[in-house]
Amino acid sequence: SNFEATAERVSYNERSDLLVMEGDGRQDANLWFQQKPGAQRDHLVAGKILYRPGDQWTQIEKVRNATFNQGQR
């Protein structure tokens, strides 16, 4: 999985393959990721983002913005 993230707080649990990104109340967490090679990147902006790179499972809290480019190259 190809992804990039920015956040005030970031943690990763290797056992569960879970990346947790949290903003600080002023700056939100950002996640950009590709659903498949060659596709345009999707972008999430939220207070908190949980992301599992292996299967791209995502949970978002306090969503500010979301851009999905499904099926586009």
Tab-separated table of N, CA, C and O in Angstrom:
chain	number	residue	atom	x	y	z
A	1	SER	N	0.837	-1.181	0.000
A	1	SER	CA	0.000	0.000	0.000
A	1	SER	C	0.881	1.244	0.000
A	1	SER	O	1.817	1.358	0.774
A	2	ASN	N	0.571	2.182	-0.860
A	2	ASN	CA	1.329	3.421	-0.959
A	2	ASN	C	0.554	4.513	-0.221
A	2	ASN	O	-0.558	4.847	-0.604
A	3	PHE	N	1.145	5.047	0.867
A	3	PHE	CA	0.445	6.077	1.615
A	3	PHE	C	1.420	7.074	2.217
A	3	PHE	O	2.617	6.809	2.350
A	4	GLU	N	0.890	8.239	2.575
A	4	GLU	CA	1.649	9.297	3.231
A	4	GLU	C	0.716	9.901	4.277
A	4	GLU	O	-0.490	10.028	4.042
A	5	ALA	N	1.261	10.250	5.433
A	5	ALA	CA	0.427	10.792	6.505
A	5	ALA	C	1.148	11.911	7.237
A	5	ALA	O	2.372	11.889	7.354
A	6	THR	N	0.377	12.878	7.716
A	6	THR	CA	0.896	13.913	8.601
A	6	THR	C	-0.087	14.075	9.757
A	6	THR	O	-1.301	14.004	9.557
A	7	ALA	N	0.442	14.248	10.956
A	7	ALA	CA	-0.404	14.434	12.128
A	7	ALA	C	0.451	14.892	13.289
A	7	ALA	O	1.673	14.703	13.296
A	8	GLU	N	-0.189	15.495	14.272
A	8	GLU	CA	0.512	15.908	15.489
A	8	GLU	C	0.993	14.687	16.263
A	8	GLU	O	2.097	14.660	16.773
A	9	ARG	N	0.144	13.648	16.333
A	9	ARG	CA	0.512	12.415	17.024
A	9	ARG	C	0.291	11.235	16.086
A	9	ARG	O	-0.776	11.106	15.488
A	10	VAL	N	1.305	10.386	15.983
A	10	VAL	CA	1.224	9.205	15.128
A	10	VAL	C	1.737	8.005	15.919
A	10	VAL	O	2.770	8.094	16.587
A	11	SER	N	0.994	6.893	15.848
A	11	SER	CA	1.477	5.655	16.471
A	11	SER	C	1.180	4.501	15.520
A	11	SER	O	0.247	4.573	14.719
A	12	TYR	N	1.984	3.452	15.621
A	12	TYR	CA	1.798	2.279	14.765
A	12	TYR	C	1.967	1.028	15.608
A	12	TYR	O	2.935	0.896	16.348
A	13	ASN	N	0.998	0.121	15.498
A	13	ASN	CA	1.062	-1.159	16.181
A	13	ASN	C	1.342	-2.221	15.128
A	13	ASN	O	0.465	-2.522	14.305
A	14	GLU	N	2.536	-2.752	15.133
A	14	GLU	CA	2.944	-3.719	14.114
A	14	GLU	C	2.118	-5.001	14.184
A	14	GLU	O	1.765	-5.585	13.163
A	15	ARG	N	1.783	-5.434	15.376
A	15	ARG	CA	1.019	-6.681	15.542
A	15	ARG	C	-0.341	-6.591	14.839
A	15	ARG	O	-0.763	-7.518	14.162
A	16	SER	N	-1.033	-5.473	15.004
A	16	SER	CA	-2.355	-5.318	14.380
A	16	SER	C	-2.289	-4.549	13.064
A	16	SER	O	-3.323	-4.349	12.425
A	17	ASP	N	-1.097	-4.118	12.649
A	17	ASP	CA	-0.903	-3.335	11.422
A	17	ASP	C	-1.814	-2.113	11.428
A	17	ASP	O	-2.475	-1.800	10.447
A	18	LEU	N	-1.861	-1.412	12.569
A	18	LEU	CA	-2.757	-0.268	12.712
A	18	LEU	C	-1.971	1.015	12.933
A	18	LEU	O	-1.187	1.121	13.873
A	19	LEU	N	-2.210	1.975	12.056
A	19	LEU	CA	-1.610	3.298	12.144
A	19	LEU	C	-2.675	4.240	12.688
A	19	LEU	O	-3.790	4.301	12.147
A	20	VAL	N	-2.371	4.949	13.778
A	20	VAL	CA	-3.314	5.897	14.380
A	20	VAL	C	-2.713	7.286	14.274
A	20	VAL	O	-1.600	7.529	14.731
A	21	MET	N	-3.459	8.196	13.637
A	21	MET	CA	-3.012	9.577	13.447
A	21	MET	C	-4.030	10.505	14.085
A	21	MET	O	-5.227	10.351	13.853
A	22	GLU	N	-3.553	11.453	14.902
A	22	GLU	CA	-4.454	12.370	15.596
A	22	GLU	C	-3.970	13.799	15.451
A	22	GLU	O	-2.777	14.073	15.564
A	23	GLY	N	-4.924	14.708	15.231
A	23	GLY	CA	-4.625	16.125	15.240
A	23	GLY	C	-4.550	16.627	16.671
A	23	GLY	O	-4.789	15.873	17.616
A	24	ASP	N	-4.250	17.910	16.816
A	24	ASP	CA	-4.117	18.487	18.158
A	24	ASP	C	-5.226	19.489	18.480
A	24	ASP	O	-5.124	20.244	19.433
A	25	GLY	N	-6.301	19.503	17.688
A	25	GLY	CA	-7.376	20.461	17.909
A	25	GLY	C	-7.249	21.687	17.021
A	25	GLY	O	-8.235	22.337	16.706
A	26	ARG	N	-6.032	22.021	16.614
A	26	ARG	CA	-5.807	23.132	15.680
A	26	ARG	C	-5.469	22.610	14.293
A	26	ARG	O	-5.936	23.139	13.301
A	27	GLN	N	-4.640	21.577	14.242
A	27	GLN	CA	-4.244	20.946	12.981
A	27	GLN	C	-4.834	19.546	12.936
A	27	GLN	O	-4.714	18.796	13.895
A	28	ASP	N	-5.462	19.217	11.827
A	28	ASP	CA	-6.040	17.888	11.659
A	28	ASP	C	-4.991	16.902	11.155
A	28	ASP	O	-3.933	17.297	10.663
A	29	ALA	N	-5.316	15.634	11.253
A	29	ALA	CA	-4.498	14.582	10.664
A	29	ALA	C	-4.837	14.487	9.178
A	29	ALA	O	-5.977	14.706	8.776
A	30	ASN	N	-3.844	14.168	8.357
A	30	ASN	CA	-4.015	14.008	6.914
A	30	ASN	C	-3.500	12.648	6.496
A	30	ASN	O	-2.437	12.216	6.948
A	31	LEU	N	-4.234	11.996	5.600
A	31	LEU	CA	-3.806	10.718	5.040
A	31	LEU	C	-4.061	10.727	3.544
A	31	LEU	O	-5.171	11.024	3.104
A	32	TRP	N	-3.024	10.444	2.772
A	32	TRP	CA	-3.126	10.274	1.329
A	32	TRP	C	-2.765	8.824	1.042
A	32	TRP	O	-1.765	8.325	1.542
A	33	PHE	N	-3.577	8.137	0.230
A	33	PHE	CA	-3.262	6.743	-0.083
A	33	PHE	C	-3.820	6.347	-1.445
A	33	PHE	O	-4.777	6.948	-1.932
A	34	GLN	N	-3.181	5.349	-2.045
A	34	GLN	CA	-3.620	4.803	-3.321
A	34	GLN	C	-4.334	3.485	-3.069
A	34	GLN	O	-3.802	2.612	-2.378
A	35	GLN	N	-5.508	3.315	-3.653
A	35	GLN	CA	-6.232	2.058	-3.486
A	35	GLN	C	-5.620	0.950	-4.336
A	35	GLN	O	-5.710	-0.218	-3.993
A	36	LYS	N	-4.987	1.333	-5.453
A	36	LYS	CA	-4.269	0.365	-6.282
A	36	LYS	C	-3.180	1.100	-7.042
A	36	LYS	O	-3.283	2.300	-7.274
A	37	PRO	N	-2.118	0.409	-7.443
A	37	PRO	CA	-1.012	1.054	-8.145
A	37	PRO	C	-1.491	1.787	-9.402
A	37	PRO	O	-2.336	1.289	-10.145
A	38	GLY	N	-0.991	2.991	-9.594
A	38	GLY	CA	-1.342	3.785	-10.763
A	38	GLY	C	-2.581	4.642	-10.586
A	38	GLY	O	-2.859	5.517	-11.395
A	39	ALA	N	-3.352	4.402	-9.525
A	39	ALA	CA	-4.567	5.183	-9.279
A	39	ALA	C	-4.203	6.531	-8.658
A	39	ALA	O	-3.138	6.680	-8.055
A	40	GLN	N	-5.101	7.497	-8.788
A	40	GLN	CA	-4.907	8.766	-8.102
A	40	GLN	C	-5.037	8.524	-6.601
A	40	GLN	O	-5.731	7.606	-6.162
A	41	ARG	N	-4.357	9.376	-5.829
A	41	ARG	CA	-4.406	9.197	-4.377
A	41	ARG	C	-5.687	9.777	-3.787
A	41	ARG	O	-6.143	10.830	-4.186
A	42	ASP	N	-6.251	9.058	-2.825
A	42	ASP	CA	-7.373	9.558	-2.038
A	42	ASP	C	-6.783	10.387	-0.899
A	42	ASP	O	-5.629	10.194	-0.502
A	43	HIS	N	-7.579	11.323	-0.344
A	43	HIS	CA	-7.090	12.203	0.716
A	43	HIS	C	-8.162	12.333	1.794
A	43	HIS	O	-9.304	12.650	1.499
A	44	LEU	N	-7.772	12.076	3.034
A	44	LEU	CA	-8.654	12.236	4.184
A	44	LEU	C	-8.084	13.300	5.111
A	44	LEU	O	-6.874	13.332	5.361
A	45	VAL	N	-8.942	14.157	5.643
A	45	VAL	CA	-8.563	15.156	6.638
A	45	VAL	C	-9.545	14.995	7.795
A	45	VAL	O	-10.763	15.078	7.591
A	46	ALA	N	-9.026	14.720	8.991
A	46	ALA	CA	-9.908	14.461	10.134
A	46	ALA	C	-9.177	14.699	11.445
A	46	ALA	O	-7.945	14.767	11.482
A	47	GLY	N	-9.946	14.772	12.512
A	47	GLY	CA	-9.361	14.900	13.845
A	47	GLY	C	-8.579	13.662	14.229
A	47	GLY	O	-7.545	13.743	14.891
A	48	LYS	N	-9.084	12.489	13.798
A	48	LYS	CA	-8.407	11.226	14.098
A	48	LYS	C	-8.650	10.251	12.948
A	48	LYS	O	-9.777	10.121	12.476
A	49	ILE	N	-7.594	9.572	12.526
A	49	ILE	CA	-7.685	8.595	11.449
A	49	ILE	C	-7.010	7.308	11.901
A	49	ILE	O	-5.869	7.332	12.361
A	50	LEU	N	-7.714	6.200	11.784
A	50	LEU	CA	-7.134	4.880	12.019
A	50	LEU	C	-7.031	4.211	10.658
A	50	LEU	O	-8.012	4.197	9.902
A	51	TYR	N	-5.869	3.681	10.337
A	51	TYR	CA	-5.629	3.130	8.999
A	51	TYR	C	-4.799	1.862	9.113
A	51	TYR	O	-3.788	1.838	9.802
A	52	ARG	N	-5.255	0.819	8.447
A	52	ARG	CA	-4.526	-0.443	8.408
A	52	ARG	C	-3.991	-0.612	6.987
A	52	ARG	O	-4.745	-0.963	6.071
A	53	PRO	N	-2.703	-0.344	6.766
A	53	PRO	CA	-2.139	-0.373	5.416
A	53	PRO	C	-2.326	-1.696	4.674
A	53	PRO	O	-2.538	-1.701	3.464
A	54	GLY	N	-2.266	-2.809	5.374
A	54	GLY	CA	-2.342	-4.112	4.720
A	54	GLY	C	-3.601	-4.336	3.908
A	54	GLY	O	-3.562	-4.858	2.804
A	55	ASP	N	-4.755	-3.921	4.463
A	55	ASP	CA	-6.017	-4.113	3.739
A	55	ASP	C	-6.759	-2.799	3.499
A	55	ASP	O	-7.881	-2.797	3.025
A	56	GLN	N	-6.134	-1.682	3.833
A	56	GLN	CA	-6.659	-0.326	3.643
A	56	GLN	C	-7.948	-0.067	4.417
A	56	GLN	O	-8.724	0.818	4.083
A	57	TRP	N	-8.186	-0.822	5.492
A	57	TRP	CA	-9.311	-0.537	6.373
A	57	TRP	C	-9.072	0.833	6.986
A	57	TRP	O	-7.957	1.170	7.393
A	58	THR	N	-10.111	1.649	7.053
A	58	THR	CA	-9.986	3.011	7.556
A	58	THR	C	-11.170	3.355	8.445
A	58	THR	O	-12.307	3.023	8.123
A	59	GLN	N	-10.878	4.019	9.554
A	59	GLN	CA	-11.932	4.584	10.401
A	59	GLN	C	-11.555	6.030	10.652
A	59	GLN	O	-10.398	6.322	10.984
A	60	ILE	N	-12.511	6.936	10.488
A	60	ILE	CA	-12.209	8.354	10.671
A	60	ILE	C	-13.179	8.970	11.669
A	60	ILE	O	-14.355	8.622	11.707
A	61	GLU	N	-12.647	9.890	12.490
A	61	GLU	CA	-13.445	10.608	13.474
A	61	GLU	C	-13.259	12.097	13.241
A	61	GLU	O	-12.156	12.547	12.957
A	62	LYS	N	-14.339	12.848	13.380
A	62	LYS	CA	-14.320	14.305	13.173
A	62	LYS	C	-13.805	14.634	11.766
A	62	LYS	O	-12.850	15.371	11.588
A	63	VAL	N	-14.489	14.099	10.778
A	63	VAL	CA	-14.098	14.298	9.377
A	63	VAL	C	-14.201	15.772	9.000
A	63	VAL	O	-15.196	16.427	9.289
A	64	ARG	N	-13.171	16.282	8.355
A	64	ARG	CA	-13.172	17.660	7.847
A	64	ARG	C	-13.330	17.667	6.327
A	64	ARG	O	-13.992	18.502	5.766
A	65	ASN	N	-12.679	16.695	5.673
A	65	ASN	CA	-12.707	16.632	4.218
A	65	ASN	C	-12.302	15.226	3.783
A	65	ASN	O	-11.467	14.603	4.424
A	66	ALA	N	-12.889	14.771	2.690
A	66	ALA	CA	-12.521	13.468	2.133
A	66	ALA	C	-12.656	13.532	0.622
A	66	ALA	O	-13.674	13.985	0.109
A	67	THR	N	-11.613	13.102	-0.077
A	67	THR	CA	-11.621	13.063	-1.530
A	67	THR	C	-11.272	11.654	-1.961
A	67	THR	O	-10.187	11.158	-1.653
A	68	PHE	N	-12.207	10.994	-2.659
A	68	PHE	CA	-11.987	9.632	-3.137
A	68	PHE	C	-12.029	9.631	-4.664
A	68	PHE	O	-12.916	10.221	-5.258
A	69	ASN	N	-11.081	8.960	-5.262
A	69	ASN	CA	-10.960	8.899	-6.715
A	69	ASN	C	-11.123	7.475	-7.193
A	69	ASN	O	-10.310	6.968	-7.953
A	70	GLN	N	-12.141	6.783	-6.758
A	70	GLN	CA	-12.330	5.374	-7.102
A	70	GLN	C	-12.482	5.207	-8.600
A	70	GLN	O	-13.249	5.910	-9.242
A	71	GLY	N	-11.712	4.256	-9.114
A	71	GLY	CA	-11.797	3.929	-10.522
A	71	GLY	C	-11.079	4.874	-11.448
A	71	GLY	O	-11.003	4.638	-12.641
A	72	GLN	N	-10.545	5.973	-10.951
A	72	GLN	CA	-9.821	6.908	-11.803
A	72	GLN	C	-8.347	6.596	-11.813
A	72	GLN	O	-7.794	6.118	-10.848
A	73	ARG	N	-7.689	6.888	-12.902
A	73	ARG	CA	-6.248	6.689	-13.022
A	73	ARG	C	-5.580	8.018	-13.141
A	73	ARG	O	-6.092	8.970	-13.532
